[in-house]
Structure formats: C-alpha cells, structure tokens
Amino acid sequence: EALAKANITANKNSVPNDPRSPMITSGLRLGTPAVTTRGFKENEIEQIAHWICDILDDINNQKTIEHIKKEALDLCAKFPVYEK
C-alpha cells in the first residue's frame, strides 16, 4: 500500500521453498514491462530500487512517500510511453 501511494506498483507473491502456507505470501513481485516500455535503463531502475528501500525502511512516513511520488512522476515525464 505504501508503494502504491508513491505510484510504484508491486504485488504480494509466494516464494519458492517458503515454509509458510501458500495462502500466506511472503514475497514481493515487481514487474518490469512498464519500465522497459518507457525505456528506463540501469540508472533509472537503480533509482526505483532506492525509492522502494526508502519507503520500506520507514513505511509510515508520509513525507517520504509524497516526495518519492513526485520524483517518480518527474522521472516518468522524462520517459513518456507515447510522444506528444
């Protein structure tokens, strides 16, 4: 939920060999089609990874979430899906 508030899409996913029940998801899945479609390269993906870590380090920090949301929107504006 905190990642979604910052416009970072992720979903819960099961992890191979997890001793917990398959009904309890302990993994986090991050899809890459959106970033590759936009043309993000290593630097942009590394930045996204830092944002994810920053949010997960302090998951209830709304100031951090709002700051990262703005940064994510700015980054996406530099790599539009469609040219105007």
PDB file of C-alpha atoms in Angstrom, residues 28-78:
ATOM      1  CA  LEU A  28       7.105  -9.020  -3.260  1.00  0.00           C
ATOM      2  CA  ARG A  29       6.795  -9.058  -7.042  1.00  0.00           C
ATOM      3  CA  LEU A  30       7.910  -6.110  -9.128  1.00  0.00           C
ATOM      4  CA  GLY A  31       7.031  -6.260 -12.811  1.00  0.00           C
ATOM      5  CA  THR A  32       9.378  -4.766 -15.378  1.00  0.00           C
ATOM      6  CA  PRO A  33       7.253  -4.282 -18.531  1.00  0.00           C
ATOM      7  CA  ALA A  34       6.324  -0.696 -17.624  1.00  0.00           C
ATOM      8  CA  VAL A  35       9.925   0.369 -17.047  1.00  0.00           C
ATOM      9  CA  THR A  36      11.236  -1.310 -20.182  1.00  0.00           C
ATOM     10  CA  THR A  37       8.388   0.116 -22.282  1.00  0.00           C
ATOM     11  CA  ARG A  38       9.357   3.599 -21.109  1.00  0.00           C
ATOM     12  CA  GLY A  39      12.994   2.940 -21.971  1.00  0.00           C
ATOM     13  CA  PHE A  40      14.378   3.020 -18.446  1.00  0.00           C
ATOM     14  CA  LYS A  41      17.950   1.775 -18.212  1.00  0.00           C
ATOM     15  CA  GLU A  42      20.111   0.679 -15.290  1.00  0.00           C
ATOM     16  CA  ASN A  43      20.345   4.134 -13.682  1.00  0.00           C
ATOM     17  CA  GLU A  44      16.587   4.654 -13.617  1.00  0.00           C
ATOM     18  CA  ILE A  45      15.905   1.148 -12.331  1.00  0.00           C
ATOM     19  CA  GLU A  46      18.532   1.618  -9.627  1.00  0.00           C
ATOM     20  CA  GLN A  47      16.782   4.843  -8.598  1.00  0.00           C
ATOM     21  CA  ILE A  48      13.469   2.985  -8.330  1.00  0.00           C
ATOM     22  CA  ALA A  49      15.162   0.356  -6.152  1.00  0.00           C
ATOM     23  CA  HIS A  50      16.413   3.110  -3.832  1.00  0.00           C
ATOM     24  CA  TRP A  51      12.904   4.560  -3.613  1.00  0.00           C
ATOM     25  CA  ILE A  52      11.487   1.147  -2.715  1.00  0.00           C
ATOM     26  CA  CYS A  53      14.107   0.715   0.022  1.00  0.00           C
ATOM     27  CA  ASP A  54      13.455   4.221   1.360  1.00  0.00           C
ATOM     28  CA  ILE A  55       9.733   3.523   1.622  1.00  0.00           C
ATOM     29  CA  LEU A  56      10.135   0.067   3.153  1.00  0.00           C
ATOM     30  CA  ASP A  57      12.671   1.398   5.685  1.00  0.00           C
ATOM     31  CA  ASP A  58      10.029   3.792   7.066  1.00  0.00           C
ATOM     32  CA  ILE A  59       6.737   2.522   5.684  1.00  0.00           C
ATOM     33  CA  ASN A  60       4.505   5.008   7.519  1.00  0.00           C
ATOM     34  CA  ASN A  61       6.483   8.135   6.635  1.00  0.00           C
ATOM     35  CA  GLN A  62       4.005  10.088   4.512  1.00  0.00           C
ATOM     36  CA  LYS A  63       6.542  12.828   3.786  1.00  0.00           C
ATOM     37  CA  THR A  64       8.911  10.276   2.220  1.00  0.00           C
ATOM     38  CA  ILE A  65       6.084   8.681   0.252  1.00  0.00           C
ATOM     39  CA  GLU A  66       4.916  12.040  -1.124  1.00  0.00           C
ATOM     40  CA  HIS A  67       8.475  13.051  -2.033  1.00  0.00           C
ATOM     41  CA  ILE A  68       9.077   9.778  -3.873  1.00  0.00           C
ATOM     42  CA  LYS A  69       5.705  10.045  -5.623  1.00  0.00           C
ATOM     43  CA  LYS A  70       6.744  13.431  -7.019  1.00  0.00           C
ATOM     44  CA  GLU A  71      10.153  12.081  -8.049  1.00  0.00           C
ATOM     45  CA  ALA A  72       8.518   9.078  -9.752  1.00  0.00           C
ATOM     46  CA  LEU A  73       6.128  11.319 -11.678  1.00  0.00           C
ATOM     47  CA  ASP A  74       9.036  13.533 -12.754  1.00  0.00           C
ATOM     48  CA  LEU A  75      11.004  10.502 -13.938  1.00  0.00           C
ATOM     49  CA  CYS A  76       8.040   9.147 -15.893  1.00  0.00           C
ATOM     50  CA  ALA A  77       7.550  12.546 -17.540  1.00  0.00           C
ATOM     51  CA  LYS A  78      11.106  12.278 -18.893  1.00  0.00           C
TER      52      LYS A  78
END
